[in-house]
Coordinates of C-alpha atoms in Angstrom, one line a residue:
M23 CA -59.2 4.4 -9.7
S24 CA -57.8 6.7 -12.2
E25 CA -56.7 5.4 -15.5
R26 CA -52.5 5.5 -15.9
I27 CA -51.1 7.2 -19.0
P28 CA -48.2 6.5 -20.7
C29 CA -44.8 7.9 -19.7
Q30 CA -43.9 10.5 -22.4
T31 CA -39.9 9.6 -22.1
S32 CA -39.0 8.5 -25.5
G33 CA -38.6 4.8 -25.5
C34 CA -39.8 4.1 -22.0
K35 CA -42.7 1.8 -21.5
G36 CA -43.9 2.8 -18.2
S37 CA -47.2 4.2 -17.1
I38 CA -48.2 6.8 -14.5
L39 CA -51.0 8.0 -12.5
P40 CA -52.3 11.6 -13.6
A41 CA -51.2 12.8 -10.1
T42 CA -47.8 11.7 -10.8
A43 CA -47.8 13.3 -14.2
L44 CA -48.8 16.6 -12.9
K45 CA -45.7 16.5 -10.5
T46 CA -43.3 15.3 -12.8
G47 CA -44.1 16.6 -16.4
G48 CA -45.9 13.7 -17.7
I49 CA -42.8 11.2 -16.9
C50 CA -42.6 8.4 -14.8
M51 CA -40.7 8.6 -11.6
P52 CA -37.5 6.6 -12.5
C53 CA -37.1 8.9 -15.8
H54 CA -37.8 12.0 -13.8
Q55 CA -35.1 11.0 -11.0
R56 CA -32.8 10.2 -14.0
K57 CA -33.7 13.6 -15.4
L58 CA -33.0 15.2 -12.2
A59 CA -29.6 13.4 -11.6
L60 CA -28.5 14.3 -15.2
E61 CA -29.6 18.1 -14.4
E62 CA -27.3 18.0 -11.2
K63 CA -24.4 16.6 -13.0
A64 CA -24.6 18.9 -15.9
Y65 CA -24.8 22.0 -13.1
I66 CA -21.5 20.4 -11.4
E67 CA -19.7 20.2 -14.5
Q68 CA -20.8 23.9 -15.5
N69 CA -19.9 25.4 -12.1
R70 CA -17.2 23.2 -10.7
K71 CA -14.0 25.0 -9.7
D72 CA -10.4 24.3 -9.2
V73 CA -9.3 25.2 -5.6
D74 CA -5.6 25.4 -5.0
L75 CA -5.2 25.6 -1.2
Y76 CA -1.7 25.5 -1.6
A77 CA -1.3 28.6 -3.7
G78 CA 1.6 30.8 -2.7
V79 CA 2.4 28.5 0.5
N80 CA 5.9 27.6 0.3
D81 CA 6.6 26.5 4.0
P82 CA 6.7 22.7 4.2
V83 CA 5.2 22.8 7.7
E84 CA 2.1 25.2 6.8
I85 CA 1.4 22.8 3.8
L86 CA 1.3 19.7 6.0
K87 CA -1.1 21.9 8.3
I88 CA -3.2 22.2 5.2
M89 CA -3.0 18.7 4.4
H90 CA -4.3 17.2 7.7
K91 CA -7.0 19.8 8.4
P92 CA -10.5 18.3 7.9
R93 CA -12.6 19.7 5.4
R94 CA -16.2 19.5 4.1
W95 CA -16.4 17.9 0.8
S96 CA -18.3 19.6 -2.0
P97 CA -19.0 18.7 -5.3
L98 CA -18.5 22.0 -6.7
E99 CA -14.9 22.2 -5.7
H100 CA -12.0 20.2 -7.3
E101 CA -8.9 20.4 -4.8
I102 CA -5.7 20.5 -6.8
P103 CA -3.2 18.1 -4.8
Y104 CA 0.0 19.4 -3.7
H105 CA 2.7 17.9 -6.2
K106 CA 4.4 16.2 -3.4
T107 CA 2.9 13.6 -0.8
A108 CA 2.9 14.0 3.1
Q109 CA 5.2 11.0 3.1
E110 CA 7.6 12.8 1.1
L111 CA 7.3 16.4 2.9
Y112 CA 7.9 14.4 6.4
R113 CA 11.1 12.9 4.9
Q114 CA 12.5 16.3 3.9
L115 CA 11.8 18.1 7.0
T116 CA 14.4 20.0 9.1
E117 CA 15.0 19.8 12.7
S118 CA 13.3 23.2 13.2
E119 CA 10.6 22.5 11.0
R120 CA 9.7 19.2 12.8
E121 CA 9.9 21.2 16.1
R122 CA 7.7 23.6 14.8
L123 CA 5.2 20.8 13.9
E124 CA 5.5 18.9 16.8
S125 CA 4.3 22.2 18.8
Y126 CA 1.3 22.4 16.6
A127 CA 0.5 18.8 17.5
I128 CA 0.7 19.7 21.0
E129 CA -1.6 22.8 20.7
L130 CA -4.0 20.8 19.0
M131 CA -4.0 18.0 22.1
E132 CA -4.2 20.8 24.4
E133 CA -7.6 21.8 22.4
D134 CA -8.5 18.1 22.7
D135 CA -8.2 17.9 19.0
F136 CA -6.9 14.6 19.0
D137 CA -7.5 13.3 15.5
Q138 CA -5.1 15.9 13.6
A139 CA -2.5 15.5 16.5
E140 CA -2.4 11.9 16.3
T141 CA -2.2 11.8 12.5
I142 CA 0.9 14.2 12.8
L143 CA 2.7 12.3 15.4
L144 CA 2.1 9.0 13.5
S145 CA 3.5 10.6 10.5
F146 CA 6.8 11.6 12.4
I147 CA 7.1 8.1 13.6
C148 CA 6.6 6.1 10.4
F149 CA 7.8 8.5 7.6
S150 CA 10.7 10.3 9.3
S151 CA 11.6 7.9 12.4
A152 CA 11.7 11.3 14.3
R153 CA 11.7 11.3 18.2
I154 CA 8.5 12.7 19.5
E155 CA 9.2 13.1 23.3
R156 CA 7.4 16.4 23.9
G157 CA 4.4 15.2 22.0
L158 CA 4.2 12.0 23.4
E159 CA 4.4 13.4 27.0
V160 CA 1.4 15.6 26.3
F161 CA -0.3 12.4 24.7
F162 CA 0.5 10.1 28.0
H163 CA -0.6 12.8 30.2
K164 CA -3.8 13.2 28.6
G165 CA -4.5 9.5 29.0
K166 CA -4.1 8.3 25.6
Y167 CA -2.1 5.2 25.0
Y168 CA -3.4 3.9 21.7
P169 CA -2.1 3.4 18.8
G170 CA 0.8 2.0 20.4
I171 CA 3.4 2.7 17.9
L172 CA 3.2 6.3 19.0
Y173 CA 5.3 5.0 22.1
K174 CA 8.1 3.4 19.8
E175 CA 11.5 3.6 21.6
A176 CA 10.0 6.2 24.3
G177 CA 12.1 7.0 27.2
Q178 CA 12.7 5.5 30.6
E179 CA 10.3 7.9 32.5
I180 CA 7.1 7.1 30.5
R181 CA 8.2 3.5 30.3
D182 CA 8.1 3.4 33.9
M183 CA 4.9 4.8 34.7
I184 CA 3.3 2.5 32.0
I185 CA 4.6 -0.6 34.0
H186 CA 3.5 0.9 37.2
Q187 CA -0.1 1.7 35.8
L188 CA -0.3 -1.4 34.3
E189 CA -0.8 -2.9 37.8
H190 CA -3.9 -1.0 38.5
D191 CA -5.4 0.2 35.5
S192 CA -7.5 -2.6 33.7
E193 CA -9.6 -0.4 31.5
N194 CA -6.4 0.4 29.4
R195 CA -4.3 -2.6 30.2
N196 CA -4.7 -3.7 26.5
H197 CA -3.2 -0.4 25.3
L198 CA -0.7 0.1 28.0
L199 CA 0.7 -3.5 27.1
L200 CA 0.8 -2.5 23.3
A201 CA 2.6 1.0 23.9
L202 CA 5.1 -1.1 26.3
A203 CA 6.0 -3.5 23.5
W204 CA 6.4 -0.7 21.0
I205 CA 9.1 0.8 23.6
G206 CA 10.8 -2.6 23.4
D207 CA 14.0 -1.7 25.3
E208 CA 16.1 -4.1 27.4
E209 CA 13.9 -3.4 30.5
V210 CA 10.6 -4.1 28.6
V211 CA 11.9 -7.6 27.3
R212 CA 13.1 -8.1 30.9
Q213 CA 9.6 -7.4 32.1
F214 CA 8.0 -9.4 29.5
E215 CA 10.5 -12.4 30.4
T216 CA 9.3 -11.9 33.9
W217 CA 5.7 -12.0 33.2
R218 CA 6.4 -15.3 31.1
Q219 CA 7.9 -17.1 33.9
H220 CA 5.7 -15.4 36.5
P221 CA 2.2 -14.5 35.0
P222 CA 0.9 -11.5 37.0
R223 CA -2.5 -11.6 38.7
W224 CA -4.3 -9.9 36.2
T225 CA -3.2 -12.2 33.0
S226 CA -6.3 -14.3 33.4
E227 CA -8.2 -10.8 32.2
L228 CA -6.3 -10.9 28.9
N229 CA -7.1 -13.1 25.9
V230 CA -3.5 -13.8 25.3
A231 CA -0.3 -13.8 27.4
P232 CA 1.3 -10.3 28.1
E233 CA 4.5 -11.4 26.3
T234 CA 2.2 -12.0 23.3
Y235 CA 1.8 -8.1 22.9
A236 CA 5.1 -7.7 21.7
H237 CA 4.1 -9.4 18.1
E238 CA 2.3 -6.1 17.4
A239 CA 5.7 -4.6 17.4
G240 CA 7.3 -7.1 15.5
W241 CA 9.3 -9.1 18.0
E242 CA 9.0 -11.9 20.4
L243 CA 10.9 -13.3 23.4
D244 CA 13.2 -16.2 22.1
P245 CA 13.9 -19.5 24.4
D246 CA 16.5 -17.6 26.6
G247 CA 14.3 -14.4 27.3
G248 CA 16.2 -12.5 24.5
K249 CA 14.5 -10.0 21.7
R250 CA 14.0 -12.0 18.4
L251 CA 12.9 -9.6 15.5
L252 CA 10.1 -11.1 13.3
F253 CA 10.8 -8.8 10.3
Y254 CA 13.7 -7.5 8.3
P255 CA 14.7 -3.9 9.2
E256 CA 15.8 -3.2 5.6
S257 CA 12.9 -2.2 3.3
Y258 CA 12.2 -1.4 -0.5
H259 CA 8.8 -0.5 -1.7
F260 CA 6.9 -1.8 -5.0
E261 CA 5.8 1.2 -7.2
V262 CA 3.2 1.1 -9.9
N263 CA 5.4 1.1 -13.3
R264 CA 3.6 3.2 -15.7
D265 CA 5.6 1.7 -18.6
G266 CA 3.5 -1.5 -18.0
K267 CA 6.5 -3.9 -17.3
N268 CA 6.0 -5.9 -14.4
G269 CA 9.4 -6.7 -13.2
M270 CA 10.1 -9.5 -15.3
D271 CA 13.8 -8.9 -16.4
R272 CA 15.0 -11.5 -14.0
D273 CA 18.5 -10.3 -14.6
H274 CA 18.1 -7.0 -13.4
T275 CA 15.1 -7.2 -10.8
A276 CA 15.9 -8.2 -7.1
V277 CA 12.3 -9.1 -6.8
A278 CA 9.5 -9.4 -9.3
A279 CA 5.8 -9.5 -8.3
L280 CA 2.4 -10.9 -9.3
Q281 CA 3.5 -13.4 -11.9
A282 CA 1.4 -16.5 -13.1
G283 CA 2.4 -19.7 -11.4
E284 CA 2.7 -23.0 -13.3
H285 CA 0.6 -24.8 -10.5
S286 CA -2.9 -25.0 -9.5
C287 CA -4.5 -24.7 -5.9
P288 CA -5.7 -28.2 -4.9
W289 CA -8.5 -26.8 -3.2
C290 CA -10.2 -24.5 -5.3
G291 CA -8.5 -25.6 -8.8
G292 CA -7.6 -21.8 -9.7
K293 CA -4.1 -21.0 -10.9
L294 CA -1.5 -19.9 -8.0
T295 CA 0.1 -16.6 -8.2
V296 CA 3.9 -15.9 -7.6
L297 CA 3.4 -12.9 -5.3
F298 CA 7.1 -12.5 -5.1
N299 CA 10.2 -13.8 -7.1
Y300 CA 13.3 -13.1 -5.5
D301 CA 16.6 -13.1 -7.3
L302 CA 18.8 -14.0 -4.3
Q303 CA 22.0 -13.1 -6.2
N304 CA 20.9 -9.7 -6.4
P305 CA 23.1 -7.4 -3.7
L306 CA 19.6 -5.3 -2.8
V307 CA 18.2 -8.7 -1.1
Q308 CA 21.6 -9.9 0.5
F309 CA 20.1 -8.7 3.9
M310 CA 18.2 -11.9 3.9
K311 CA 21.2 -14.1 4.0
L312 CA 19.9 -16.9 2.0
S313 CA 22.5 -18.8 0.1
G314 CA 20.3 -19.8 -3.0
Q315 CA 19.5 -18.7 -6.4
R316 CA 15.8 -17.9 -6.3
L317 CA 12.7 -18.0 -3.9
R318 CA 9.6 -17.7 -5.4
I319 CA 6.3 -17.1 -3.0
A320 CA 3.1 -18.6 -4.3
A321 CA -0.2 -18.2 -3.2
C322 CA -4.0 -18.9 -4.2
M323 CA -5.5 -15.3 -4.3
H324 CA -8.8 -16.8 -3.6
C325 CA -8.2 -19.4 -1.0
N326 CA -5.5 -17.1 1.0
C327 CA -8.5 -14.8 1.8
Y328 CA -9.8 -17.3 4.2
G329 CA -6.9 -18.9 5.9
T330 CA -3.0 -19.2 6.0
V331 CA -1.4 -21.3 3.0
F332 CA 1.7 -22.9 3.3
M333 CA 4.3 -23.9 0.6
K334 CA 7.9 -25.9 0.6
A335 CA 10.2 -23.6 -1.1
E336 CA 13.3 -24.5 -2.6
L337 CA 16.2 -21.9 -2.9
D338 CA 16.4 -22.5 -7.0
G339 CA 12.9 -21.2 -7.4
Q340 CA 11.2 -24.4 -7.0
Y341 CA 7.8 -24.4 -4.8
S342 CA 5.3 -26.8 -3.7
W343 CA 2.0 -27.4 -2.0
S344 CA 2.9 -28.1 1.7
E345 CA 1.5 -31.3 3.3
Y346 CA 0.7 -29.3 6.3
N347 CA -2.0 -27.3 4.7
T348 CA -5.6 -27.8 6.4
V349 CA -8.8 -26.5 4.4
P350 CA -10.3 -23.6 6.4
D351 CA -13.5 -23.9 8.1
F352 CA -15.1 -21.4 5.6
L353 CA -14.3 -21.7 2.0
P354 CA -16.5 -20.7 -0.6
A355 CA -16.8 -21.9 -4.0
N356 CA -14.1 -20.2 -6.4
E357 CA -16.4 -19.5 -9.3
D358 CA -15.0 -19.0 -12.9
R359 CA -13.6 -15.6 -12.8
E360 CA -11.9 -13.5 -15.3
E361 CA -8.0 -13.4 -15.1
I362 CA -7.1 -10.5 -12.9
A363 CA -5.4 -7.7 -14.6
W364 CA -2.4 -6.8 -12.4
H365 CA -1.2 -3.3 -12.5
A366 CA 2.5 -3.5 -13.5
M367 CA 4.8 -3.3 -10.4
Q368 CA 8.2 -2.4 -10.1
L369 CA 10.7 -2.7 -6.9
S370 CA 12.2 0.7 -6.1
E371 CA 16.0 0.5 -5.3
R372 CA 16.1 3.3 -2.8
Q373 CA 15.8 1.8 0.7
M374 CA 12.7 3.0 2.6
G375 CA 12.3 3.5 6.5
T376 CA 11.6 0.3 8.5
Y377 CA 8.2 1.7 9.8
E378 CA 6.8 3.8 7.0
N379 CA 3.9 1.2 6.3
S380 CA 3.6 0.3 9.8
Y381 CA 0.0 2.1 10.4
W382 CA -1.8 1.3 7.3
M383 CA -4.5 4.2 8.1
L384 CA -1.8 6.8 6.9
E385 CA -2.7 5.5 3.4
A386 CA 0.7 5.4 2.1
P387 CA 1.0 2.6 -0.7
A388 CA 2.1 -0.5 1.1
S389 CA 3.5 -3.0 -1.2
Q390 CA 7.2 -3.9 0.0
I391 CA 9.7 -6.3 0.9
G392 CA 11.4 -6.2 4.3
G393 CA 10.1 -3.7 6.9
H394 CA 7.7 -3.8 9.5
P395 CA 4.3 -5.3 8.0
A396 CA 1.1 -2.9 8.0
W397 CA -1.3 -5.3 9.9
I398 CA -4.9 -4.1 9.2
Q399 CA -6.1 -6.2 11.8
D400 CA -4.1 -7.8 15.0
A401 CA -0.6 -9.1 14.0
E402 CA -1.0 -12.7 12.8
Y403 CA 2.6 -14.2 12.4
P404 CA 2.2 -17.8 11.4
V405 CA 4.0 -20.7 13.1
C406 CA 6.3 -23.0 11.0
P407 CA 4.4 -26.4 10.7
C408 CA 7.6 -28.2 10.8
C409 CA 9.5 -26.6 13.9
S410 CA 6.9 -24.5 15.4
T411 CA 9.0 -21.5 15.2
T412 CA 7.1 -18.0 14.6
M413 CA 7.9 -17.4 10.8
K414 CA 9.4 -14.0 9.7
F415 CA 7.9 -11.6 7.9
I416 CA 9.4 -10.7 4.4
A417 CA 7.1 -9.1 2.3
Q418 CA 3.7 -7.6 1.5
M419 CA 1.3 -6.7 -1.3
D420 CA -1.5 -4.0 -1.3
M421 CA -4.3 -4.9 -3.2
E422 CA -5.0 -1.2 -3.5
Q423 CA -2.0 -0.8 -5.5
A424 CA -1.9 -4.0 -7.4
E425 CA -5.6 -4.1 -8.7
D426 CA -7.8 -1.1 -7.1
S427 CA -9.0 -3.6 -4.9
E428 CA -8.6 -3.9 -1.0
G429 CA -6.7 -6.1 1.6
I430 CA -3.0 -7.0 2.0
Y431 CA -1.6 -10.2 1.5
Y432 CA 1.5 -11.1 3.8
A433 CA 4.5 -13.4 3.0
F434 CA 6.3 -15.2 6.0
L435 CA 9.5 -17.6 5.9
C436 CA 10.8 -19.9 8.1
E437 CA 14.5 -19.9 7.5
C438 CA 15.5 -23.1 8.9
C439 CA 12.8 -25.5 7.2
R440 CA 12.2 -23.3 4.0
Q441 CA 8.4 -23.1 4.8
V442 CA 6.7 -20.2 3.4
A443 CA 3.4 -18.9 4.1
V444 CA 0.8 -16.4 2.9
N445 CA -2.0 -14.8 4.7
Y446 CA -4.5 -12.2 4.2
Q447 CA -6.2 -9.2 6.1
Q448 CA -8.9 -6.4 4.9
T449 CA -10.9 -4.0 6.6

């Protein structure tokens, strides 16, 4: 066997075979790989160029086409982002510009390019609340029924075709029910109540009752067969505050976020976090119609990842661990961790669209009060442990905004029992 020779990299104590030395120039393989990586990095830094895809383009429709078009990533190119987000551009489109962009989405669907077209149609629904009747008609006739939010407030013709198709299309029944829930008009509500009273023959093929699909669209049937919203239509977003102040001025901030709580979690011993601190006297949150001074929504940032946690909340700002909490089946130990360095979050006073964050894959910042929740998985509205009523969604905190992490914490309230709940979802 050949005698090993020392690696010639200064400070390296490794040794290599002569054959390896011939290939690498006398250095061990880890040092060789490190050398190649440094050379590649230096080459990229020397040759990387800025690429402005929007140079000379002023038409917002053409700008959005560029944004939505898939591109192959290259380490030698740094794409200069446009100075406005897609979310901002969609809000500002004129009627004629919306028509042009919708026509472009239709052209894409005719060419079976549904990824781009779907993103455009979703952006219309979420960011601008525009009707997409022409695009939706093509989407439907192409046999596409998901995501269901695209069917929000669709017209009578598509609604009736979906109801008819439900009877015989077992392969797409889940998606058809979701689409129907998002249409959510009086006829849909009546149909869901009929199915609740007289379950159709295909109910046994579902995992849940047909009327339960309404939760995905943010509503449910009330005891009388009417429609009960499970969220507040009014919505305000949290933004990262570059000044570093975390909404602590209670005299001027309607809702502060991510404050240290004074209580500890009985399960893991960690300090609770006040996710949301509402000044109920502030005009901005009067839409909640809560007659009190302050509402604080607390959570355990560890244990809440494994199950819903309830708190008893008073409207003077006090809160306490609910007697109804049960330890999740799986709850790993909370090892000692450094205190989380939250980004400073400030609530914007500009009202946003109800559905701007409804589809989380559009990647819009999703921290908000009110509005429709951005479910990452299936809709998960807790049931009040006191009165068994479905609790109302009131706020959510996006961890990507809050600490460059992942997942969303969702907060709920039973207005009658003053029970609050927090749960969590991630990919």
